Short mmCIF file of C-alpha atoms in Angstrom, two decimals:
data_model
loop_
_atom_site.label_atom_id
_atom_site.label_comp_id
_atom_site.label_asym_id
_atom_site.label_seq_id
_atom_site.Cartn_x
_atom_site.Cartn_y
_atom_site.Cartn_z
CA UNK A 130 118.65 82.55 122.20
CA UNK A 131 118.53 86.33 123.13
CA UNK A 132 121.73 86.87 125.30
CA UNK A 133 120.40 89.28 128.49
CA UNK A 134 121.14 93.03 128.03
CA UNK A 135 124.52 93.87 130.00
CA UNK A 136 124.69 97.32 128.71
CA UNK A 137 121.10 98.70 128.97
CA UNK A 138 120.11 97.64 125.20
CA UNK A 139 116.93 96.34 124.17
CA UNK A 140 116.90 93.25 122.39
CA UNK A 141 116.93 93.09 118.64
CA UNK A 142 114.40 89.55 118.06
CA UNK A 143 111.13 91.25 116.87
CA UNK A 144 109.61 91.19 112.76
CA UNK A 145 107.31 91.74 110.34
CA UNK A 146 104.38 89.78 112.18
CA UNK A 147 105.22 91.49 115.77
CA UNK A 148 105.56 94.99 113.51
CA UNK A 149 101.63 94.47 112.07
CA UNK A 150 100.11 93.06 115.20
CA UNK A 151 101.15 95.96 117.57
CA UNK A 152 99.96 98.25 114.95
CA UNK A 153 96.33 96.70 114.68
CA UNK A 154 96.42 95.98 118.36
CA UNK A 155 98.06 99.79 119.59
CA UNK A 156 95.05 101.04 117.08
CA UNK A 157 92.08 99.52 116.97
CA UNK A 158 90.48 99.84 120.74
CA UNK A 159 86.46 100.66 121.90
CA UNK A 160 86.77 103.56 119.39
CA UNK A 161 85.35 101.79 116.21
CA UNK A 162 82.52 100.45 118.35
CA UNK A 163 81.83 103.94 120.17
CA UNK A 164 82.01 106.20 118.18
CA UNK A 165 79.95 106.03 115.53
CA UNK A 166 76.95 107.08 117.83
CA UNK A 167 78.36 110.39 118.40
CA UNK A 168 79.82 111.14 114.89
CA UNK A 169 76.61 110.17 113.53
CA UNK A 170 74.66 112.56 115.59
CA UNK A 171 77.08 115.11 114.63
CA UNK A 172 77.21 114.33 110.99
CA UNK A 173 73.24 112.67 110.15
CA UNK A 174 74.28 112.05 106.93
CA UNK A 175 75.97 108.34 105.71
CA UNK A 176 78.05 110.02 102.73
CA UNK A 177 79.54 112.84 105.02
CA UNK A 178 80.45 109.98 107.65
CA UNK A 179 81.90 107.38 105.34
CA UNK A 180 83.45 110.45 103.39
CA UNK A 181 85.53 111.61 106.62
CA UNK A 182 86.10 108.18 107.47
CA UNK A 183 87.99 107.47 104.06
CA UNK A 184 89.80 111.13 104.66
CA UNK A 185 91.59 109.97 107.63
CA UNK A 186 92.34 106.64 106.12
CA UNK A 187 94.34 108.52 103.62
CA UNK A 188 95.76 110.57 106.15
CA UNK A 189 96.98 107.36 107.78
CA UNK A 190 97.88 105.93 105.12
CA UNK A 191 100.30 108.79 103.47
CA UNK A 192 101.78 109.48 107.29
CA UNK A 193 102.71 105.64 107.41
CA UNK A 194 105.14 106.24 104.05
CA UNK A 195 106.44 109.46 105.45
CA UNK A 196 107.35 107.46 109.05
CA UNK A 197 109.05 104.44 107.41
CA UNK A 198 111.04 106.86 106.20
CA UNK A 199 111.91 108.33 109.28
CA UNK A 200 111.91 104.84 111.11
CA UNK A 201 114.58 103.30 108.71
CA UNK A 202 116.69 105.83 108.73
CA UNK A 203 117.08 106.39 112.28
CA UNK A 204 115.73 102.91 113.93
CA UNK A 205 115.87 103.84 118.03
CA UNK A 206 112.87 103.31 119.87
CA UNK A 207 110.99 106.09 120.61
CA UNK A 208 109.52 107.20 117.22
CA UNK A 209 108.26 110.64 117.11
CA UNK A 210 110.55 111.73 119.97
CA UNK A 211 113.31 110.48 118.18
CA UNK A 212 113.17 112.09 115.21
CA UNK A 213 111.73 115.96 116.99
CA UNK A 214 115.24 115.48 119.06
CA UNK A 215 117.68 114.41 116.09
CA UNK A 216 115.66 117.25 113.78
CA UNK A 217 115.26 119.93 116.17
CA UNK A 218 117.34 119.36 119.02
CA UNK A 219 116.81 118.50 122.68
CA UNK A 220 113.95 120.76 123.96
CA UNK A 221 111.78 120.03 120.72
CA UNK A 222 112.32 116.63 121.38
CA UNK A 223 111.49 116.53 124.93
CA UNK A 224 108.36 118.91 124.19
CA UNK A 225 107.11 116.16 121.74
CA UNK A 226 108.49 113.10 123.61
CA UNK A 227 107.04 113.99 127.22
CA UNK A 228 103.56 115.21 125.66
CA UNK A 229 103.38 111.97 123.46
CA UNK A 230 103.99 109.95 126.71
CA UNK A 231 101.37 111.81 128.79
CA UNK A 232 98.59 111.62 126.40
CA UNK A 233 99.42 107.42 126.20
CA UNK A 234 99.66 107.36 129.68
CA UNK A 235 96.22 109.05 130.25
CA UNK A 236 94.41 106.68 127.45
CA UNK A 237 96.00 103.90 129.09
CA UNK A 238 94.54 104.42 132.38
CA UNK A 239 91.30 105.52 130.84
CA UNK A 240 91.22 102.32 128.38
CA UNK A 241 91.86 100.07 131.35
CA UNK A 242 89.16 101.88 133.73
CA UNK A 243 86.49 101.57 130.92
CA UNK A 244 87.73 97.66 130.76
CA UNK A 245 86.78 97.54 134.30
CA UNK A 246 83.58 98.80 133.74
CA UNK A 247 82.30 95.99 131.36
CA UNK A 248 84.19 93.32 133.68
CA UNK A 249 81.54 94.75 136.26
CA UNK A 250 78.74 94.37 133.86
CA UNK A 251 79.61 90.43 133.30
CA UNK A 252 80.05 90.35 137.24
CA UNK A 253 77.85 92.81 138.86
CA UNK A 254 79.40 92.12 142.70
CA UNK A 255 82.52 93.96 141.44
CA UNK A 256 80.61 97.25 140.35
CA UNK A 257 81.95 100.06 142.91
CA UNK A 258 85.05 98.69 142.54
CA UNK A 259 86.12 99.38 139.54
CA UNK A 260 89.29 101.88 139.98
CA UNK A 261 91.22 98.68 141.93
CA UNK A 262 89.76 96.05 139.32
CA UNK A 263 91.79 98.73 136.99
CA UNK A 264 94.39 98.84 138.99
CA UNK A 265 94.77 95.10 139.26
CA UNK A 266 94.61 94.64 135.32
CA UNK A 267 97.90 96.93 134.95
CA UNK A 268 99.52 95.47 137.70
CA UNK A 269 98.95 92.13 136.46
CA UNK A 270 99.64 93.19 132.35
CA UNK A 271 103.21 94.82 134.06
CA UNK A 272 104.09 91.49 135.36
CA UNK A 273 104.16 90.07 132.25
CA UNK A 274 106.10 92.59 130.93
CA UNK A 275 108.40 92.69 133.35
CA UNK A 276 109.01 89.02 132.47
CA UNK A 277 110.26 90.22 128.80
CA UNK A 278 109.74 91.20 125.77
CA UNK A 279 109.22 87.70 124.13
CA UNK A 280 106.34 86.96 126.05
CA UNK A 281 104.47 90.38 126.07
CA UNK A 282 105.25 90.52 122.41
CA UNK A 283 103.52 86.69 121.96
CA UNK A 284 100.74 88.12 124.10
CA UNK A 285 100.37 90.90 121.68
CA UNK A 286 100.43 88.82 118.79
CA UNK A 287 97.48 86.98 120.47
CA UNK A 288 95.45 89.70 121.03
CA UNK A 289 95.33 90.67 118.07
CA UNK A 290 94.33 88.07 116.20
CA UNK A 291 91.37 87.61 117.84
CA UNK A 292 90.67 91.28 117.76
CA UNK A 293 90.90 91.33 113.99
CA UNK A 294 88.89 88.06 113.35
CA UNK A 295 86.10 89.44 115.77
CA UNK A 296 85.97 92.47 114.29
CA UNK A 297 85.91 90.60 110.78
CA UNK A 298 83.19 88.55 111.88
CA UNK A 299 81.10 91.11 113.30
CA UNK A 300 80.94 92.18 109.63
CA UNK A 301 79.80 89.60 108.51
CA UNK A 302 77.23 88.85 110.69
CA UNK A 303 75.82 92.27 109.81
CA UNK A 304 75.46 91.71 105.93
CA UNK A 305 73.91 88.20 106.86
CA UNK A 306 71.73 88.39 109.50
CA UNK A 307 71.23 92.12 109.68
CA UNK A 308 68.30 94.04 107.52
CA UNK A 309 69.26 96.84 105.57
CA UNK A 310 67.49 100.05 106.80
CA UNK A 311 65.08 101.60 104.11
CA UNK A 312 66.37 105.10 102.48
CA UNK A 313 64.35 107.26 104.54
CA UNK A 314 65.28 105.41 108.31
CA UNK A 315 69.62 106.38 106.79
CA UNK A 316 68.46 109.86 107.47
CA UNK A 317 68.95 111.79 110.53
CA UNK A 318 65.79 113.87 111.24
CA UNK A 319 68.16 116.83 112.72
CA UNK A 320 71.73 117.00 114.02
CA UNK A 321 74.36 118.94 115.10
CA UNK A 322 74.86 120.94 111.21
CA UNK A 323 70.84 121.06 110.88
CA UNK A 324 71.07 122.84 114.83
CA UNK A 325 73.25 125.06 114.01
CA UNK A 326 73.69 125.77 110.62
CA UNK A 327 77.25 125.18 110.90
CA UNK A 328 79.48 122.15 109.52
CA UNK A 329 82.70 123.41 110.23
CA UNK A 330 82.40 122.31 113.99
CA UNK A 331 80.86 118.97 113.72
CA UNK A 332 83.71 118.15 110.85
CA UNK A 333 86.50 118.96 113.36
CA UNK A 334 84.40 117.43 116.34
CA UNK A 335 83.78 114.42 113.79
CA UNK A 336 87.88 114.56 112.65
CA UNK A 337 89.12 114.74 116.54
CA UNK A 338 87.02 111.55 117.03
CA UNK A 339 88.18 109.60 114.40
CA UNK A 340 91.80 110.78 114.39
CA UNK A 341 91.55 109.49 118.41
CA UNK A 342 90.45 106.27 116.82
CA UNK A 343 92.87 106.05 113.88
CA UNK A 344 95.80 107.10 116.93
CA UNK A 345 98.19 104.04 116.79
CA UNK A 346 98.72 103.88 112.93
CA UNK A 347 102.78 104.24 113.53
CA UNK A 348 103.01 101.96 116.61
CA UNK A 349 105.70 99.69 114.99
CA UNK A 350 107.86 102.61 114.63
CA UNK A 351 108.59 102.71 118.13
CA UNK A 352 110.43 99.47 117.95
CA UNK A 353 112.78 99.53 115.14
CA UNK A 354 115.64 99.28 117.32
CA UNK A 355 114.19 96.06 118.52
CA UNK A 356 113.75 94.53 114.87
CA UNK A 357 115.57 92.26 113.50
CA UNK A 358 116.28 94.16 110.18
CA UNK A 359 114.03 97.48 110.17
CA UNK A 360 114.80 98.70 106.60
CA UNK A 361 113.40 95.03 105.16
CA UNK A 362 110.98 94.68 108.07
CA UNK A 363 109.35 98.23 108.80
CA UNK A 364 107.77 98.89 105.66
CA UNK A 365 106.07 95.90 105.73
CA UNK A 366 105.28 96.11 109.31
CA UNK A 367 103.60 99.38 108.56
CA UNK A 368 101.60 99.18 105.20
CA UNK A 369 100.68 95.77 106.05
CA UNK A 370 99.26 97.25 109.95
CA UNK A 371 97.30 100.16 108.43
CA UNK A 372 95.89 98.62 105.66
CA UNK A 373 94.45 96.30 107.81
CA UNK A 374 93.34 98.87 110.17
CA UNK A 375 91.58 101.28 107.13
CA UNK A 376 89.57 97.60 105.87
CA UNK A 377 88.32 96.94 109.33
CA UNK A 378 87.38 100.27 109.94
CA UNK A 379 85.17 101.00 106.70
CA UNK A 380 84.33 98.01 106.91
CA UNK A 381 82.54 98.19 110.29
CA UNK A 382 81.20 101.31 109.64
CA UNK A 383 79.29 100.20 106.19
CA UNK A 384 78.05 97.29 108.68
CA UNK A 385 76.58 99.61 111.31
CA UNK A 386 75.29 101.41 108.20
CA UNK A 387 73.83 98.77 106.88
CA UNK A 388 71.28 97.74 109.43
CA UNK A 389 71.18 100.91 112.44
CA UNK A 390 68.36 103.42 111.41
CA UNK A 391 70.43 106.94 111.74
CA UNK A 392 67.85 108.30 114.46
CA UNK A 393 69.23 104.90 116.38
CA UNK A 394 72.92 105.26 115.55
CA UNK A 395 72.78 108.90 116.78
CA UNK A 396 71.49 107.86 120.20
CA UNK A 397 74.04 105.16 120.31
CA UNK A 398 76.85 104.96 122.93
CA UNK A 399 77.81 101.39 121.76
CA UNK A 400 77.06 100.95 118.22
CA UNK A 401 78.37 97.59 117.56
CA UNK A 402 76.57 96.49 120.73
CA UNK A 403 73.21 97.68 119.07
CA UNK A 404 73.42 96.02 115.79
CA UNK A 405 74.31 92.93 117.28
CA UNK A 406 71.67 93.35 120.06
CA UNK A 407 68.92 94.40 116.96
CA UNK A 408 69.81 91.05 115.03
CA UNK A 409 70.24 88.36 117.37
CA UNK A 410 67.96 90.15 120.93
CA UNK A 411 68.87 91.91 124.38
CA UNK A 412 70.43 88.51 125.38
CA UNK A 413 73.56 88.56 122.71
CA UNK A 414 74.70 91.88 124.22
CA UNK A 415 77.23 90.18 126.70
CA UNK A 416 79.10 88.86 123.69
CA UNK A 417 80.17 92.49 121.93
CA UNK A 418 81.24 92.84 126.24
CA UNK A 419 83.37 90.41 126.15
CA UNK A 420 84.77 91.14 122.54
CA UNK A 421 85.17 94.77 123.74
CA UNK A 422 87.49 93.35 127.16
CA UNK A 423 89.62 91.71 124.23
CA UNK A 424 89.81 94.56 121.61
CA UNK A 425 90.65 97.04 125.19
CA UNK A 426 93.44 94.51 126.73
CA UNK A 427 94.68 94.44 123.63
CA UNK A 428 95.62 97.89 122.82
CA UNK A 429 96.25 98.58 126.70
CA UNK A 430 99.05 95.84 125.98
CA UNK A 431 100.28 97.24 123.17
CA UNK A 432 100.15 101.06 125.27
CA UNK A 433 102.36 99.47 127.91
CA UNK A 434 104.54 98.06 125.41
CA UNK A 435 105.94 100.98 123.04
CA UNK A 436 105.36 104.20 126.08
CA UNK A 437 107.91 103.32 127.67
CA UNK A 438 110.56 103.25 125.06
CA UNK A 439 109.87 106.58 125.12
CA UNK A 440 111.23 107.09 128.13
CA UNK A 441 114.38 105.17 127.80
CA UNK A 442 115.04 106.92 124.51
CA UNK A 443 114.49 110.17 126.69
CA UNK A 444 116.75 109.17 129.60
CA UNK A 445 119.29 107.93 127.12
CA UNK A 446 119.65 111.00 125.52
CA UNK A 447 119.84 113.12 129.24
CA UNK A 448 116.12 114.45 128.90
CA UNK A 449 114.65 112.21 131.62
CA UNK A 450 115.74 110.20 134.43
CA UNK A 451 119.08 108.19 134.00
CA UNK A 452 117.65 105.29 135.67
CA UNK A 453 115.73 105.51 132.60
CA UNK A 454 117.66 103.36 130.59
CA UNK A 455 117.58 100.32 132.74
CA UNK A 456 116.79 97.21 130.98
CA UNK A 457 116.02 93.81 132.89
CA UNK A 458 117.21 90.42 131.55
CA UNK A 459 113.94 90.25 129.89
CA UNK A 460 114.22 93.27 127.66
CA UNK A 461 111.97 95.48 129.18
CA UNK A 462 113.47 99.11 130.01
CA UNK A 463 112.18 98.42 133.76
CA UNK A 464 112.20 101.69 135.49
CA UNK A 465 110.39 103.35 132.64
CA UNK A 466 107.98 101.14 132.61
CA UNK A 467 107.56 101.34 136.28
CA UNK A 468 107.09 104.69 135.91
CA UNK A 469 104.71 104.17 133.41
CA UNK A 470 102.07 101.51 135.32
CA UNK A 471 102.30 104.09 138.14
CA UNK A 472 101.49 106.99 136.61
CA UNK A 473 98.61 105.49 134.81
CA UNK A 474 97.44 103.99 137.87
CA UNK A 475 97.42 107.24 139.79
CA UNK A 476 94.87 108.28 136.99
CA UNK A 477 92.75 105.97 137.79
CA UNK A 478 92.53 106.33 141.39
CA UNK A 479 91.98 109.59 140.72
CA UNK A 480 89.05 108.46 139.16
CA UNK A 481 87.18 107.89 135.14
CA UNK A 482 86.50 111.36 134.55
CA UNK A 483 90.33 113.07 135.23
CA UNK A 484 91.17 110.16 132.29
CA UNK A 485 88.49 110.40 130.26
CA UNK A 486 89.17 114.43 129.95
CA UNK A 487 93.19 113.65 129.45
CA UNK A 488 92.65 111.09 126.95
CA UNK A 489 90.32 113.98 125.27
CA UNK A 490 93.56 115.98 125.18
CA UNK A 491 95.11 113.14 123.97
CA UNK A 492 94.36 113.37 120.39
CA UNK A 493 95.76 116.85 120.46
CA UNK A 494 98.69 115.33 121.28
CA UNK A 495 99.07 112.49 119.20
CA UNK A 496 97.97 114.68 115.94
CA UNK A 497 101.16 117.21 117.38
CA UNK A 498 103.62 113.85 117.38
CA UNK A 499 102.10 113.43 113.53
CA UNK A 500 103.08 117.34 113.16
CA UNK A 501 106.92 116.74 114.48
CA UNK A 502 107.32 113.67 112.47
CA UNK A 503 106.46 115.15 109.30
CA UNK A 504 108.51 118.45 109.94
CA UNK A 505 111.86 116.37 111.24
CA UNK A 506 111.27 114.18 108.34
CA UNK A 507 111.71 117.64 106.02
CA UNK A 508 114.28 119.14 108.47
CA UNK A 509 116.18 115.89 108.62
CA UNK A 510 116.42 115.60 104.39
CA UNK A 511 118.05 119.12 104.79
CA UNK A 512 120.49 118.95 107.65
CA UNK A 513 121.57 115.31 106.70
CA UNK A 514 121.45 114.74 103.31
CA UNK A 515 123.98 112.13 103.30
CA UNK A 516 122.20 109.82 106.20
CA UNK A 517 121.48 106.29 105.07
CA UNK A 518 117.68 106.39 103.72
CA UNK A 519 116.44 102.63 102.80
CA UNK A 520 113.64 103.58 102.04
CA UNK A 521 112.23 106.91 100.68
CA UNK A 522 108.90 108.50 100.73
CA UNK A 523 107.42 108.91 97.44
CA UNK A 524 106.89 112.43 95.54
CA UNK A 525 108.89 113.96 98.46
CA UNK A 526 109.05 116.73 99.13
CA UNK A 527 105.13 117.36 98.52
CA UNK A 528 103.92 114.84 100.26
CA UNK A 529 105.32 115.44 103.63
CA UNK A 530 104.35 119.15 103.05
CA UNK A 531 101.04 118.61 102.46
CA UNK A 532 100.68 116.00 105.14
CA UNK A 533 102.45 118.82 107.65
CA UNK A 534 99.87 121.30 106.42
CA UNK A 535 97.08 119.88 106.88
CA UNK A 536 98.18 118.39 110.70
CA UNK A 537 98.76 122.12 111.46
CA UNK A 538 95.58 122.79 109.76
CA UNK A 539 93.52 120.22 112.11
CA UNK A 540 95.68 121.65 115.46
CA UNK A 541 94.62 125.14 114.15
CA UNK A 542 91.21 124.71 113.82
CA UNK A 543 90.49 123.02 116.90
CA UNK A 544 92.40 125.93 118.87
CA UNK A 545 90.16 128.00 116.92
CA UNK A 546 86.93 126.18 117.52
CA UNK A 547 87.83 126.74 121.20
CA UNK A 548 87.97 122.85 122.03
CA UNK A 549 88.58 122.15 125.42
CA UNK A 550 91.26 119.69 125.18
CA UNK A 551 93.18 122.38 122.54
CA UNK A 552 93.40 124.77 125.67
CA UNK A 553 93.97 122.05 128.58
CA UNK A 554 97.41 120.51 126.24
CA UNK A 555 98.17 124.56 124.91
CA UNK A 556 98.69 124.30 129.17
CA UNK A 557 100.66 121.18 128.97
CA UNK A 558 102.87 122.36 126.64
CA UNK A 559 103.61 125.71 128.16
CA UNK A 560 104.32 123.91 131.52
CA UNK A 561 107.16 121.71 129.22
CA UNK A 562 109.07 124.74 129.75
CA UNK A 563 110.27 124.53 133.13
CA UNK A 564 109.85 121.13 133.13
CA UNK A 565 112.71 120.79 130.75
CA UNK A 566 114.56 123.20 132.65
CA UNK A 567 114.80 120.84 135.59
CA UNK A 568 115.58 118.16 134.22
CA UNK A 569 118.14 118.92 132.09
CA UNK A 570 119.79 120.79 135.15
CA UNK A 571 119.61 117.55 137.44
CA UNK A 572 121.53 115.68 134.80
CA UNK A 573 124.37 118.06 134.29
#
């Protein structure tokens, strides 16, 4: 039995399962199942969206051998904070580590708002109060945190499970009930490269929207102080997560494919609602509803399990609040995740759209934690060659170069392409300026 934590440490009793069910659950969310609709009207053609699809997969995939890298040789809980700050030193690392936590914080009051929403479509008298049914969800998912980490982990583990097999099963049901559309109803009639003559801003629209969905591919990095035996765990933890996650996700896609006309999918807001609503009637809807509450409380769960290690790795190191590194007899660093369920539920008070348009600037943030990692994991090979690496990332260092290049490439481009959530986090990171100021200057 887990002794409790009498010197504000977290508790080392987590594994390989934990490790691949917080990385399917901290990935897959509603993305799959929205955003095929949008891509699709972006895109019109099935080649150009599978071929993006399978792109980012190998992005995923090459970044997940470059982090167990990074995560075995310095295991503290935090991930790509952790390794900005032991690479770069302390304002790089509070740059990455307080953008990081933002952006989770924002999808994790936007993914438990949109939750709300379909609990008020399965029980209309609650529609109009959907902020407070959000707010209720947190509240209730930081109880059980607050409990400790053996139970939120078991809840995880749950959660998962039944997000994967759904997800599996909705496959399935698509190749054996579903009709495969004819050649000429897989084309899109026009779209967003026929409009404007233009693919390079539908790609990096199409990229931003898949790279939001693939966002969660390193979750078990942020607990490798809490594992058992990181260097024999984390690599399994982490090729055995995403390779789940890149099946499901072509996978799903082929499905919707398979049996959604193009001219449909592009119109689509819910995709996997459609298919299953175009095989089995209007009446089957409510189950994909209730499937989606799963797949959302599970990667809300998963949020509100690793963003706050961020913090305590942060107010361990003197970049954030020293309270920070409070740990309850559970395991749970307690004022950081306080901090945490409040800030996300002051997002959604404020209401959907001030989340939605932060979890837009999200991505920009998670593909800049991807950027740091990959850097720190170059910097850190040259400024301590002699640190313990159990594990090394093949055909280094090209790999890591490449994978650095082309995350600048993507932050680049969608600076370029004048996205608005490349301006609104440009803001949030010149704003880390001062913010940094303070606090290092309240804990001298």
């Amino acid at each position: 039995m887990q002794q409790p934590a009498t010197r504000n440490e977290l508790f080392k009793i987590l594994g390989v399962g934990f490790g691949i069910a917080v990385t399917v659950g901290g990935t897959i969310g509603t993305g799959i199942l929205r955003k095929p609709g949008p891509i699709a009207a972006q895109l019109g053609e099935p080649w150009l969206i599978m071929a993006l699809w399978l792109a980012v997969s190998l992005y995923a995939f090459l970044g997940t051998l470059c982090t167990i890298e990074l995560g075995t040789s310095v295991p503290k809980a935090g991930a790509w904070y952790v390794y900005a700050q032991r690479a770069f030193g302390n304002y790089a690392g509070f740059v990455v580590g307080i953008n990081s936590w933002l952006g989770t914080c924002s999808a994790l009051g936007f993914g438990v708002y949109t939750m709300s929403e379909y609990i008020a479509l399965l029980i209309p008298t609650l529609a109009g109060y959907e902020p407070y049914v959000a707010a209720t969800i947190l509240l209730v998912l930081t109880g059980i945190h607050w409990i400790g980490l053996a139970l939120a982990s078991s809840f995880q583990n749950v959660m998962s499970v039944l997000k994967g097999v759904g997800l599996f099963i909705f496959v399935a049901v698509c190749y054996i009930y579903g009709d495969e559309v004819s050649t000429a109803d897989a084309q899109l009639t026009t779209s967003r490269i026929i409009e404007t003559g233009s693919w390079i801003a539908p790609i990096i629209f199409s990229l931003q929207a898949i790279f939001y969905t693939y966002d969660g591919w390193h979750t078990a990095a942020y607990f490798s102080e809490e594992d058992r035996d990181p260097s024999k765990n984390l690599p399994k933890s982490m090729i055995g997560g995403v390779v789940l996650i890149i099946a499901i996700y072509l996978l799903c896609n082929l499905a919707i494919l398979h049996i959604l006309p193009m001219n449909d999918l592009s119109q689509s807001k819910l995709a996997a609602a459609d298919a299953i609503t175009l095989i089995f009637g209007e009446g089957s809807g409510k189950i994909v509803t209730l499937f989606l509450m799963i797949s959302i409380l599970g990667i809300v769960n998963a949020q509100l399990l690793f963003n706050p290690r961020v913090l305590y790795s942060m107010s361990r190191d003197g970049l954030f609040l020293k309270a920070g590194t409070t740990v309850n007899k559970g395991g749970t660093p307690a004022v950081a995740m306080l901090i945490t369920s409040g800030v996300a539920i002051t997002l959604i008070l404020i209401g959907k759209d001030a989340t939605e348009k932060l979890s837009d600037i999200a991505t920009f943030f998670f593909v800049l934690g991807y950027t740091s990692g990959f850097a720190s994991l170059l910097a850190l090979r040259r400024k301590e060659p002699l640190l313990p690496r159990p594990w090394k990332v093949p055909a280094y260092p090209l790999l890591p170069i490449i994978m650095l290049l082309l995350s600048i490439a993507f932050l680049v481009s969608a600076v370029v392409q004048d996205l608005p959530s490349s301006q609104y986090a440009l803001l949030f990171l010149i704003i880390s300026y001062p913010a940094y100021l303070l606090v290092t200057r309240l804990n001298k």
